Amino acid sequence: MAQLTFREAISRGIAQEMRRDETVLAIGEDIGAAGGVFKGTVGLFEEFGPLRVRDTPISEQAILGAAMGAAMTGLKPIAEIMFSDFFAVCWDIVVNEIAKSRYMTNGQVTFPLVIRSGNGGGLRFGAQHSQSVENWAMMVPGLKVVVPSNALDVIGLMAAAVRDPDPVIFLEAKALYASKMDVPDGDIVDTLGTAKLLRQGSDATLVALGAMVPKALKAAEELATAGINCTVVDVRSLVPLDTATILREVSATGRLFTVEENPRLCGWGGELSSIVSEEIFYDLDGPIVRITTPHIPLPAADALEDMAIPSVQRIVSTVSESMSA
Amino acid sequence: MTAPASAPALDLNAKLELYRMQVALRQFETRAYDLFLENYVKGTSHLSLGQEAIAAGFAAAMRPDDYTFATYRGHAHTLARGVPMTPVLAELMGRTNGLMAGKGGSMHLTSVEHGVMGSYAIIGAHLPIACGAAWSAQYRGTEQVAVCFFGDGSTNIGAFHEALNLAAIWKLPVVFVCENNLWMEYTRTTEITAVANPAADRASAYGLESIIVDGNDVDAVYEVAERAMTRARAGEGPSLIEALTYRHGGHSRADPGKYRPDAEVAEWMAKDPIPMYHARLLAEGATEAQLVEIELSVAAQVDQATEEAKAGPIPGADLLMKDVWADGGSAWRN
Ligand SMILES: Cc1ncc(C[n+]2csc(CCOP(=O)(O)OP(=O)(O)O)c2C)c(N)n1
Ligand SMILES: [Mg+2]
């Protein structure tokens, strides 16, 4: 057992897979000797050398194109896009090339690759370095999308993503990089497409993702003192989506609150709310409520950013108002 | 710059095979166009009529395990790697005996078993992808080479420049081939490009030799290809080759190409690679009978492929939800 930060868990997860399989390689800007701008790849260059941990130019299309070409010819690349906002300059490779090619070729090619990226707000970086883009990826047929919320899951889901034969977008909540937890020694391998039940209550179900998970847990503690007992589910994987766990836990309490960092429109909670309405409508005891960032670009000032992203306080007040209405 | 070693000279038999390939590409695409007019070939298609020497010359210089990356104008590059005519034609017609069972269509021809790693319809996207295949070959130490074909208009998109730089700094075994047919879709490339030679004039920016070849002369193409492949296999890095050529028809589908001056079209029709090569082979000792035999046997092949493609079943719903994921399915939830 060792206490690990979220950022240390990233390099531990990658190292675990690189030791196991020499076709696993890492590429990205400043990931080598520098260890990554978020220090997510510290130690990899020293252990695996420049041929397996490769610095690239500031060429996001080339980074992801190279990852794709390598994946379709026998390697398992882990490519880093420094900030997920930068997906906008290489989205063609992700959406048109990586996501579609297996289908278009009638299964002739596979893409066992992982694209990691620092995602979301909380660091006061302003609108071009703070967006939560998981929904961009979720809506594209052919992409798997994983968003861990703690160090243990980072390692296990990274291993699962690397071992998965399909392309996985692995989004690392920047707000969580410094968070710590105790992690067991030895190899850790998790399963894609599994949500995690973190807390069980009888009154309402909070379904959260990434950096919103610790906030939902904290809110659930506060709500419990006010007599509202909440279930908290960590979605972890948007694609594949563990609807079995989520529907079961929503049925059990009769209320669904989603906690989403993304701007309002077309957030994953909208899809979830549609699934719940179609499939377990008669189990609901009240309206589905989505707690999201408003539909705005994220502001830089700490005071403004804190108002925009769902806070523990906003979760608590939204849930308690809705439950007492 | 390494001294250009001369490619091994081709003997007459090898040259007859180059002739056969060019004739096959010509007759196949002529048939594909007819089938388009008859509404057997749906959607869009982009023909390489007039550009056959580039596909034939490069394919002859490639090893069976080398990789081809092509564009939407990719029928010729696919066939040149040895993919049979029937599945290609059936793919154009949307039949289950198509190369991808009708799921890709004309613009996305792929045959991994022949090294055809895909045809890409977003301008420039496949240049970085070819870098990735070359990086993989380099890492695995296989001496395979990735050859990536694209048009003159494609030299103005960012991915071209990102790929050239990456290939140069990593010394990747990749050969970039710009098929300069003077036109993008309906605009003359020199009118929207800062330099006269869209690929060759950019080479020096990436520390590469500026190479221009007559893309209508299959022997010249073969020689330049062989040199670039040898260089790549030896670990000496990428090459960028600009092959001058011309498309006989329009950009796609039924485009008559009327935006092109008659004199320009006439000039290039006179430089048609196939009659030129026909004449050269006769001068080098081939007989008219040999060449006619090639033309007739190709014609029979095209007829047979047409019948087989037309007889192919229409795809059923079983294919619709297949192969989004590696497990063969499309499930996004449990
Ligand atoms: C990113 C992108 N922009 C525009 C197009 C539309 N388009 C298809 S082909 C083409 C012209 C390409 O010209 P060139 O690279 O010279 O190739 P050619 O068709 O002449 O072989 C254009 C603009 C596209 N497919 N992708
Ligand atoms: Mg062109």
XYZ file of C-alpha atoms and ligand atoms in Angstrom:
686
model
C 0.000 0.000 0.000
C 1.305 3.439 -0.878
C -0.205 6.886 -0.958
C -0.301 8.098 -4.550
C -1.437 11.256 -6.236
C -3.716 11.043 -9.260
C -0.825 12.284 -11.441
C 1.553 9.642 -10.042
C -1.081 7.012 -10.708
C -1.018 7.907 -14.412
C 2.671 7.156 -14.806
C 2.344 4.068 -12.623
C -0.512 2.783 -14.789
C 1.390 3.420 -18.003
C 4.597 1.894 -16.612
C 2.724 -1.223 -15.506
C 1.529 -1.773 -19.085
C 4.830 -0.841 -20.739
C 6.668 -3.406 -18.595
C 4.196 -6.071 -19.573
C 4.107 -5.414 -23.299
C 6.901 -3.904 -25.355
C 4.499 -2.847 -28.101
C 3.067 -0.252 -25.710
C 4.644 3.137 -26.498
C 3.960 6.678 -25.301
C 4.097 9.848 -27.399
C 3.198 13.466 -26.844
C 4.540 16.948 -26.302
C 7.025 17.263 -23.418
C 6.247 13.782 -22.109
C 9.849 12.534 -22.194
C 12.587 13.907 -19.947
C 10.257 16.717 -18.879
C 7.694 14.206 -17.584
C 4.677 15.974 -19.056
C 3.285 19.432 -18.335
C 1.054 17.924 -15.656
C 3.826 15.523 -14.573
C 1.717 12.563 -15.624
C 4.614 10.747 -17.284
C 7.374 11.294 -14.720
C 9.889 8.450 -14.704
C 8.766 6.774 -17.925
C 11.525 8.251 -20.076
C 14.166 7.156 -17.564
C 12.799 3.612 -17.392
C 11.857 2.971 -21.011
C 14.089 5.312 -23.012
C 13.515 7.671 -25.919
C 12.283 5.055 -28.388
C 9.342 4.066 -26.227
C 8.627 7.438 -24.625
C 8.846 9.865 -27.473
C 8.640 13.648 -27.484
C 6.779 15.101 -30.442
C 6.552 18.489 -32.097
C 3.509 20.664 -31.413
C 1.601 18.794 -34.086
C -1.564 17.296 -32.690
C -2.656 15.857 -36.023
C 0.719 14.212 -36.422
C 0.604 12.854 -32.869
C -2.777 11.203 -33.316
C -2.163 10.237 -36.941
C 1.051 8.531 -35.879
C -0.778 6.771 -33.069
C -3.419 5.565 -35.497
C -0.957 4.323 -38.112
C 1.055 2.560 -35.428
C -2.029 0.968 -33.888
C -3.180 -0.457 -37.213
C 0.240 -2.040 -37.789
C 0.888 -3.855 -34.544
C 1.699 -1.324 -31.809
C -0.315 -0.072 -28.837
C 0.386 3.627 -28.553
C -0.643 5.879 -25.697
C -0.799 9.399 -27.131
C -1.107 12.524 -25.033
C -3.053 15.613 -26.039
C -1.886 18.068 -23.417
C -5.196 19.880 -22.851
C -8.420 18.350 -24.091
C -9.422 21.699 -25.608
C -6.682 20.970 -28.179
C -8.718 18.086 -29.548
C -10.285 20.780 -31.691
C -7.146 20.967 -33.864
C -6.916 17.211 -34.446
C -10.533 16.132 -34.163
C -10.528 14.915 -37.772
C -8.048 12.189 -36.913
C -10.127 11.138 -33.915
C -13.585 11.292 -35.430
C -13.169 10.638 -39.136
C -10.126 8.406 -39.168
C -9.741 6.478 -35.901
C -13.413 6.138 -35.042
C -14.740 5.215 -38.485
C -12.052 3.128 -40.132
C -12.844 -0.210 -38.529
C -16.477 0.018 -39.600
C -15.712 1.367 -43.075
C -13.240 -1.416 -43.781
C -15.633 -4.128 -42.637
C -13.400 -4.947 -39.700
C -10.052 -5.133 -41.504
C -8.299 -2.788 -39.084
C -8.310 -2.377 -35.315
C -7.044 0.503 -33.238
C -5.695 -0.624 -29.862
C -4.722 2.876 -28.801
C -5.281 5.226 -25.908
C -5.508 9.005 -26.150
C -4.949 10.640 -22.775
C -5.754 14.244 -22.132
C -5.990 16.745 -19.292
C -9.652 17.718 -19.120
C -11.895 20.225 -17.408
C -11.667 23.254 -15.184
C -10.867 24.279 -11.655
C -7.364 25.565 -12.362
C -8.349 29.108 -13.385
C -6.849 28.634 -16.858
C -9.661 30.342 -18.757
C -11.925 29.132 -21.515
C -9.333 27.604 -23.895
C -7.647 25.375 -21.314
C -10.543 24.299 -19.106
C -13.379 22.741 -21.008
C -14.884 19.363 -20.202
C -15.013 17.728 -23.608
C -16.129 14.196 -22.729
C -19.385 14.738 -24.605
C -17.542 15.575 -27.819
C -16.127 12.060 -27.698
C -19.203 10.321 -26.302
C -21.322 11.239 -29.313
C -18.953 9.645 -31.831
C -19.658 6.025 -32.816
C -16.424 4.047 -32.530
C -14.820 5.738 -29.522
C -14.701 4.465 -25.971
C -14.574 7.166 -23.324
C -13.159 6.722 -19.833
C -13.035 9.338 -17.071
C -11.501 8.144 -13.784
C -12.143 9.998 -10.535
C -9.352 8.677 -8.286
C -5.819 7.285 -8.351
C -6.787 3.639 -7.988
C -9.195 3.829 -10.910
C -6.592 5.682 -12.963
C -4.241 2.704 -12.789
C -6.860 0.032 -13.322
C -8.713 1.818 -16.096
C -5.458 2.781 -17.822
C -4.534 -0.898 -17.895
C -7.977 -1.804 -19.178
C -7.774 0.919 -21.829
C -4.349 -0.199 -23.040
C -5.462 -3.836 -23.211
C -8.713 -2.987 -24.982
C -8.507 -3.534 -28.758
C -10.545 -0.389 -29.481
C -9.610 3.303 -29.316
C -10.101 4.757 -25.846
C -10.261 8.451 -24.997
C -8.892 8.648 -21.448
C -9.752 11.965 -19.828
C -7.832 13.045 -16.753
C -9.615 15.666 -14.663
C -7.019 18.378 -14.154
C -8.701 19.389 -10.910
C -7.869 15.931 -9.524
C -4.159 15.682 -10.452
C -3.071 16.569 -6.915
C -5.647 14.409 -5.119
C -4.232 11.497 -3.118
C -5.301 8.069 -1.978
C -3.871 4.803 -0.736
C -3.293 2.368 -3.560
C -2.316 -1.295 -3.172
C 1.036 -2.478 -4.525
C 1.257 -4.755 -7.525
C -0.569 -4.819 -10.841
C -4.036 -3.339 -10.938
C -6.380 -4.069 -13.833
C -9.953 -2.816 -13.961
C -12.803 -3.313 -16.447
C -14.080 -0.767 -18.979
C -17.795 -0.103 -19.049
C -18.355 -0.495 -15.324
C -19.796 2.184 -13.096
C -18.990 2.067 -9.386
C -21.424 2.320 -6.524
C -19.655 4.525 -3.971
C -22.360 5.090 -1.413
C -25.817 3.733 -0.877
C -28.833 5.715 0.336
C -32.570 5.335 0.052
C -33.765 8.784 -1.026
C -31.984 9.931 -4.162
C -29.284 8.777 -6.591
C -26.472 11.139 -7.571
C -24.677 10.065 -10.736
C -21.371 11.864 -11.230
C -18.282 11.763 -13.432
C -14.606 12.669 -13.027
C -13.955 15.709 -10.856
C -17.637 15.849 -9.895
C -17.412 12.514 -8.077
C -15.632 13.736 -4.922
C -17.997 16.703 -4.861
C -21.048 14.449 -5.088
C -19.682 12.317 -2.252
C -19.098 15.360 -0.083
C -22.567 16.668 -0.907
C -24.070 13.291 0.002
C -22.420 13.495 3.435
C -23.895 16.927 4.033
C -27.302 15.880 2.746
C -27.250 12.911 5.134
C -26.948 15.233 8.097
C -30.105 16.931 6.823
C -31.858 13.579 6.611
C -31.567 13.013 2.850
C -29.762 9.741 2.158
C -28.151 9.578 -1.248
C -26.692 6.866 -3.395
C -23.613 8.013 -5.299
C -22.606 6.311 -8.548
C -19.317 7.068 -10.316
C -19.995 6.617 -14.036
C -16.264 6.100 -14.862
C -16.958 5.016 -18.435
C -19.269 6.927 -20.772
C -18.746 4.405 -23.567
C -19.461 1.622 -22.919
C -22.043 2.911 -20.478
C -22.962 0.733 -17.511
C -26.683 1.394 -17.728
C -27.408 -1.761 -15.729
C -25.830 -0.352 -12.572
C -27.193 3.141 -13.103
C -30.773 2.055 -13.845
C -30.735 -0.298 -10.855
C -29.571 2.439 -8.500
C -32.008 4.997 -9.873
C -34.918 2.555 -9.564
C -33.947 1.850 -5.982
C -34.307 5.485 -4.850
C -36.774 6.779 -7.442
C -34.792 9.992 -7.995
C -31.918 10.826 -10.374
C -29.595 13.802 -10.062
C -26.725 14.000 -12.556
C -23.642 15.992 -11.602
C -21.834 17.104 -14.759
C -18.913 19.452 -15.241
C -19.758 20.020 -18.909
C -21.645 23.002 -20.277
C -25.350 22.246 -20.191
C -26.355 21.331 -23.737
C -25.913 17.740 -24.865
C -24.113 16.703 -21.697
C -24.011 12.971 -20.919
C -26.670 13.547 -18.283
C -29.136 14.445 -21.026
C -28.593 11.039 -22.634
C -28.871 9.334 -19.266
C -32.067 11.150 -18.494
C -33.504 9.982 -21.814
C -32.581 6.364 -21.067
C -34.083 6.563 -17.588
C -37.276 8.169 -18.926
C -37.700 5.549 -21.610
C -36.890 2.512 -19.520
C -37.738 3.102 -15.866
C -40.122 6.054 -15.989
C -42.622 4.427 -13.649
C -39.932 3.849 -11.008
C -39.373 7.600 -10.699
C -40.830 9.507 -7.768
C -39.933 12.946 -9.047
C -38.265 14.816 -11.897
C -34.791 14.023 -13.160
C -32.551 16.967 -12.307
C -29.285 17.821 -14.065
C -26.672 19.797 -12.149
C -24.218 21.168 -14.729
C -22.010 24.081 -15.612
C -24.198 26.719 -17.282
C -24.013 26.884 -21.076
C -21.066 29.287 -21.153
C -17.350 29.176 -21.956
C -15.505 28.888 -18.632
C -14.309 32.180 -17.131
C -10.774 32.496 -15.693
C -11.291 34.402 -12.424
C -11.461 32.042 -9.457
C -14.625 33.659 -8.164
C -16.370 33.234 -11.528
C -15.095 29.740 -12.263
C -16.295 28.580 -8.855
C -19.755 29.929 -9.641
C -19.830 28.116 -12.971
C -18.725 24.567 -12.117
C -21.098 22.596 -9.875
C -19.981 23.014 -6.258
C -20.723 20.885 -3.220
C -23.006 23.677 -2.050
C -24.929 23.811 -5.322
C -25.374 20.042 -5.330
C -26.626 20.124 -1.730
C -29.071 22.957 -2.307
C -30.351 21.629 -5.643
C -30.991 18.183 -4.205
C -32.581 19.356 -0.996
C -34.842 21.878 -2.736
C -35.959 19.337 -5.277
C -36.534 16.662 -2.620
C -38.659 18.978 -0.487
C -40.649 20.414 -3.389
C 21.841 14.234 -49.921
C 22.943 10.717 -50.792
C 24.158 10.052 -54.320
C 21.225 8.747 -56.347
C 22.047 5.122 -56.918
C 20.624 3.988 -60.191
C 17.690 1.604 -59.888
C 18.242 -1.854 -61.332
C 17.191 -1.679 -64.988
C 13.926 -3.384 -65.779
C 13.985 -6.147 -68.369
C 11.402 -6.379 -71.115
C 9.233 -8.833 -69.212
C 9.065 -6.516 -66.218
C 8.180 -3.654 -68.540
C 5.425 -5.698 -70.142
C 4.022 -6.186 -66.657
C 4.105 -2.420 -66.094
C 2.240 -2.057 -69.367
C -0.285 -4.689 -68.310
C -0.902 -2.918 -65.012
C -1.452 0.470 -66.626
C -3.827 -1.024 -69.187
C -5.692 -2.823 -66.404
C -6.113 0.387 -64.404
C -7.277 2.227 -67.516
C -9.777 -0.389 -68.585
C -11.054 -0.959 -65.078
C -11.773 2.709 -64.477
C -13.264 3.197 -67.921
C -15.663 0.397 -67.039
C -16.312 1.889 -63.594
C -17.273 5.159 -65.281
C -19.648 3.379 -67.658
C -21.212 1.572 -64.722
C -21.619 4.903 -62.970
C -23.510 6.275 -65.973
C -25.666 3.133 -65.892
C -26.338 3.737 -62.190
C -24.664 0.538 -61.051
C -21.966 2.569 -59.304
C -23.711 4.911 -56.892
C -22.523 7.860 -54.880
C -19.266 9.381 -55.977
C -16.074 8.140 -57.550
C -12.800 9.795 -58.486
C -10.917 8.298 -61.387
C -7.190 8.195 -62.050
C -7.560 7.990 -65.831
C -4.347 9.509 -67.166
C -2.479 9.056 -63.872
C -1.943 5.295 -64.092
C 1.836 5.375 -64.463
C 2.307 6.622 -60.913
C 0.340 3.804 -59.321
C 1.922 1.175 -61.563
C 5.474 2.461 -61.148
C 5.343 2.707 -57.375
C 3.616 -0.610 -56.828
C 6.335 -2.307 -58.887
C 8.984 -0.882 -56.557
C 7.191 -1.995 -53.384
C 7.655 -5.163 -51.374
C 4.466 -7.167 -50.690
C 4.574 -6.180 -47.019
C 4.983 -2.438 -47.690
C 2.095 -0.138 -46.884
C 0.028 1.959 -49.291
C -1.972 4.953 -48.075
C -4.212 6.411 -50.761
C -6.859 9.084 -51.161
C -10.450 8.954 -52.355
C -8.808 8.807 -55.816
C -7.567 5.383 -54.858
C -8.874 2.720 -57.223
C -5.591 2.574 -59.123
C -3.387 2.393 -56.021
C -5.526 -0.397 -54.623
C -5.520 -2.488 -57.798
C -1.821 -1.868 -58.365
C -1.007 -3.700 -55.122
C -2.617 -6.821 -56.510
C -6.144 -6.520 -55.181
C -8.417 -8.367 -57.653
C -10.834 -6.361 -59.799
C -14.043 -8.066 -58.714
C -14.087 -6.998 -55.046
C -13.081 -3.457 -56.000
C -15.821 -3.130 -58.587
C -18.345 -4.801 -56.275
C -17.409 -2.307 -53.550
C -18.141 0.539 -55.953
C -21.548 -1.053 -56.552
C -22.319 -1.558 -52.877
C -22.394 -5.359 -52.945
C -21.478 -7.861 -50.239
C -18.701 -9.266 -52.405
C -17.138 -5.813 -52.270
C -13.737 -5.305 -50.708
C -15.410 -4.001 -47.556
C -18.810 -5.597 -48.184
C -20.103 -2.228 -49.330
C -19.448 -0.460 -46.053
C -16.713 1.832 -47.317
C -17.414 2.612 -50.940
C -15.250 4.035 -53.677
C -13.429 6.544 -51.486
C -12.264 4.142 -48.756
C -10.835 1.113 -50.531
C -8.788 -0.944 -48.091
C -7.183 -4.360 -48.340
C -4.888 -4.981 -45.419
C -3.784 -8.360 -46.761
C -2.361 -6.543 -49.801
C -0.803 -3.751 -47.749
C -3.462 -1.264 -48.809
C -3.978 0.382 -45.443
C -6.818 2.556 -46.522
C -8.051 5.303 -48.796
C -8.816 8.527 -47.017
C -11.273 11.196 -48.053
C -10.351 13.996 -45.684
C -7.616 15.932 -47.424
C -4.207 15.381 -45.852
C -5.317 13.146 -42.980
C -3.484 10.071 -44.166
C -0.047 11.679 -44.268
C 0.320 11.557 -40.466
C -1.262 8.101 -40.454
C 1.345 6.891 -42.947
C 3.959 8.317 -40.568
C 2.479 6.107 -37.861
C 2.765 2.957 -39.971
C 6.345 3.939 -40.820
C 7.100 4.597 -37.148
C 5.731 1.159 -36.350
C 7.913 -0.467 -39.031
C 10.916 1.439 -37.704
C 10.231 0.366 -34.106
C 9.590 -3.251 -35.073
C 12.684 -3.249 -37.302
C 10.939 -4.768 -40.314
C 12.345 -2.551 -43.105
C 8.817 -2.036 -44.382
C 8.107 1.271 -46.096
C 4.886 3.290 -46.093
C 4.046 5.014 -49.380
C 1.519 7.807 -49.181
C -0.183 9.284 -52.261
C -2.009 12.608 -52.321
C -2.809 15.466 -54.684
C -1.269 18.859 -55.369
C -4.119 20.621 -53.594
C -3.378 18.610 -50.466
C -0.046 20.360 -49.915
C -1.816 23.379 -48.463
C -3.403 21.666 -45.495
C -1.736 21.610 -42.090
C -1.536 17.826 -41.809
C 0.833 17.772 -44.805
C 3.299 19.988 -42.979
C 2.938 18.265 -39.623
C 3.574 14.900 -41.268
C 6.590 16.052 -43.283
C 8.227 17.504 -40.196
C 7.548 14.442 -38.056
C 8.816 12.098 -40.766
C 11.982 14.165 -41.129
C 12.848 14.435 -37.428
C 12.107 10.765 -36.728
C 13.747 9.669 -40.034
C 10.722 7.573 -40.819
C 10.643 5.045 -43.682
C 7.865 6.825 -45.530
C 7.666 8.037 -49.130
C 5.280 10.904 -49.793
C 4.083 11.064 -53.377
C 2.328 14.167 -54.616
C 0.371 13.405 -57.766
C 0.407 16.870 -59.244
C -2.422 16.894 -61.775
C -2.409 20.722 -61.736
C -5.933 21.016 -60.359
C -7.537 20.609 -56.999
C -11.246 20.272 -57.601
C -12.141 23.160 -59.883
C -9.295 25.528 -59.052
C -5.801 25.537 -60.525
C -3.442 24.733 -57.681
C -0.796 27.302 -58.638
C -3.441 30.027 -58.227
C -3.838 29.230 -54.555
C -0.334 28.081 -53.674
C 2.618 30.270 -52.681
C 5.120 28.315 -54.767
C 5.131 26.938 -58.300
C 5.821 23.327 -57.398
C 3.455 22.575 -54.545
C 5.414 19.649 -53.105
C 8.957 19.967 -54.437
C 9.315 23.610 -53.448
C 8.328 22.721 -49.878
C 10.847 19.887 -49.542
C 13.719 22.082 -48.397
C 11.636 23.314 -45.458
C 11.893 19.771 -44.109
C 15.507 19.173 -45.072
C 14.510 16.989 -48.001
C 15.700 16.857 -51.571
C 13.434 18.506 -54.114
C 12.316 15.753 -56.504
C 10.112 16.160 -59.572
C 9.416 13.271 -61.899
C 7.430 12.865 -65.091
C 4.453 11.055 -63.632
C 3.320 9.895 -67.055
C 6.520 7.943 -67.660
C 6.244 4.684 -65.774
C 9.940 3.866 -66.117
C 10.911 7.224 -64.623
C 8.393 6.767 -61.823
C 9.699 3.286 -61.102
C 13.274 4.540 -60.917
C 12.511 7.398 -58.542
C 10.327 5.094 -56.449
C 13.007 2.441 -56.213
C 15.529 5.030 -55.029
C 13.196 6.439 -52.391
C 12.247 2.959 -51.158
C 15.894 1.936 -50.892
C 16.692 5.072 -48.961
C 13.766 4.487 -46.594
C 14.666 0.827 -46.025
C 18.241 1.791 -45.277
C 17.045 4.014 -42.450
C 17.940 7.221 -44.271
C 14.512 8.731 -43.828
C 11.585 9.999 -45.832
C 11.319 11.317 -49.379
C 8.903 13.734 -50.958
C 8.303 13.180 -54.659
C 6.258 15.371 -56.945
C 4.967 13.440 -59.961
C 3.610 15.605 -62.775
C 0.500 14.207 -64.382
C -3.009 15.074 -65.503
C -6.431 13.606 -65.015
C -8.163 12.918 -68.302
C -11.623 13.469 -66.916
C -13.248 15.679 -64.337
C -12.637 15.688 -60.604
C -15.372 13.240 -59.745
C -18.581 11.603 -60.882
C -19.929 13.240 -64.002
C -17.798 16.413 -63.788
C -16.904 17.178 -67.423
C -13.913 19.292 -66.310
C -14.956 22.220 -68.526
C -13.019 24.712 -66.406
C -9.821 23.461 -68.026
C -8.579 25.144 -71.225
C -8.931 22.938 -74.316
C -5.304 23.463 -75.263
C -4.143 22.227 -71.873
C -6.293 19.126 -72.103
C -5.056 18.458 -75.641
C -1.439 18.879 -74.594
C -1.803 16.335 -71.833
C -3.894 13.894 -73.843
C -0.910 13.794 -76.199
C 1.210 12.785 -73.205
C -1.112 9.915 -72.249
C 1.137 7.443 -70.427
C -0.273 4.337 -72.080
C 0.206 5.046 -75.817
C 3.598 6.527 -74.902
C 4.645 3.327 -73.212
C 3.159 1.227 -75.981
C 5.414 2.981 -78.475
C 8.444 2.662 -76.215
C 7.947 -1.054 -75.726
C 7.708 -1.600 -79.481
C 10.941 0.340 -79.889
C 12.553 -1.804 -77.204
C 11.675 -5.059 -78.890
C 8.173 -6.020 -77.828
C 5.843 -7.147 -80.595
C 2.477 -5.611 -81.399
C 0.964 -9.059 -80.882
C 2.300 -9.198 -77.314
C 0.775 -5.842 -76.480
C -2.545 -6.681 -78.096
C -2.641 -9.939 -76.176
C -2.223 -7.956 -72.924
C -4.993 -5.549 -73.879
C -7.385 -8.367 -74.792
C -6.702 -10.421 -71.713
C -7.244 -7.371 -69.513
C -10.513 -6.677 -71.334
C -11.682 -10.207 -70.596
C -10.721 -9.750 -66.962
C -12.723 -6.526 -66.712
C -15.744 -8.184 -68.332
C -15.549 -11.058 -65.904
C -15.190 -8.715 -62.909
C -18.216 -6.767 -64.130
C -20.341 -9.890 -64.279
C -19.154 -11.098 -60.881
C -19.713 -7.716 -59.274
C -23.191 -7.390 -60.759
C -24.044 -10.845 -59.465
C -22.994 -9.904 -55.929
C -25.727 -9.909 -53.293
C -27.095 -6.644 -51.912
C -25.952 -6.248 -48.273
C -28.446 -7.168 -45.586
C -29.151 -5.782 -42.156
C -26.644 -8.186 -40.589
C -23.850 -5.927 -41.839
C -25.329 -2.682 -40.586
C -24.470 -3.083 -36.917
C -21.284 -5.064 -37.430
C -17.681 -4.085 -36.691
C -17.880 -0.807 -34.873
C -15.787 -2.528 -32.200
C -13.100 -5.152 -32.338
C -15.529 -7.706 -30.875
C -17.462 -7.385 -34.109
C -20.427 -5.611 -32.578
C -21.673 -2.096 -31.941
C -22.924 -2.181 -28.331
C -22.341 1.037 -26.424
C -24.161 -0.023 -23.228
C -24.980 -3.133 -21.274
C -10.340 18.658 -45.459
C -11.013 18.598 -46.785
N -11.305 19.751 -47.427
C -11.916 19.710 -48.639
C -12.278 18.516 -49.200
C -13.029 18.490 -50.520
N -12.130 18.030 -51.612
C -12.130 16.761 -52.012
S -11.012 16.470 -53.200
C -10.518 18.069 -53.192
C -9.427 18.503 -54.141
C -8.129 17.872 -53.809
O -7.195 18.194 -54.766
P -5.808 17.456 -54.891
O -5.182 17.329 -53.550
O -5.029 18.131 -55.931
O -6.191 15.968 -55.328
P -6.842 15.442 -56.675
O -8.328 15.355 -56.421
O -6.505 16.379 -57.767
O -6.276 14.092 -56.865
C -11.228 18.807 -52.277
C -11.074 20.241 -52.042
C -11.963 17.346 -48.481
N -12.296 16.139 -48.947
N -11.318 17.411 -47.304
Mg -4.908 17.701 -57.962
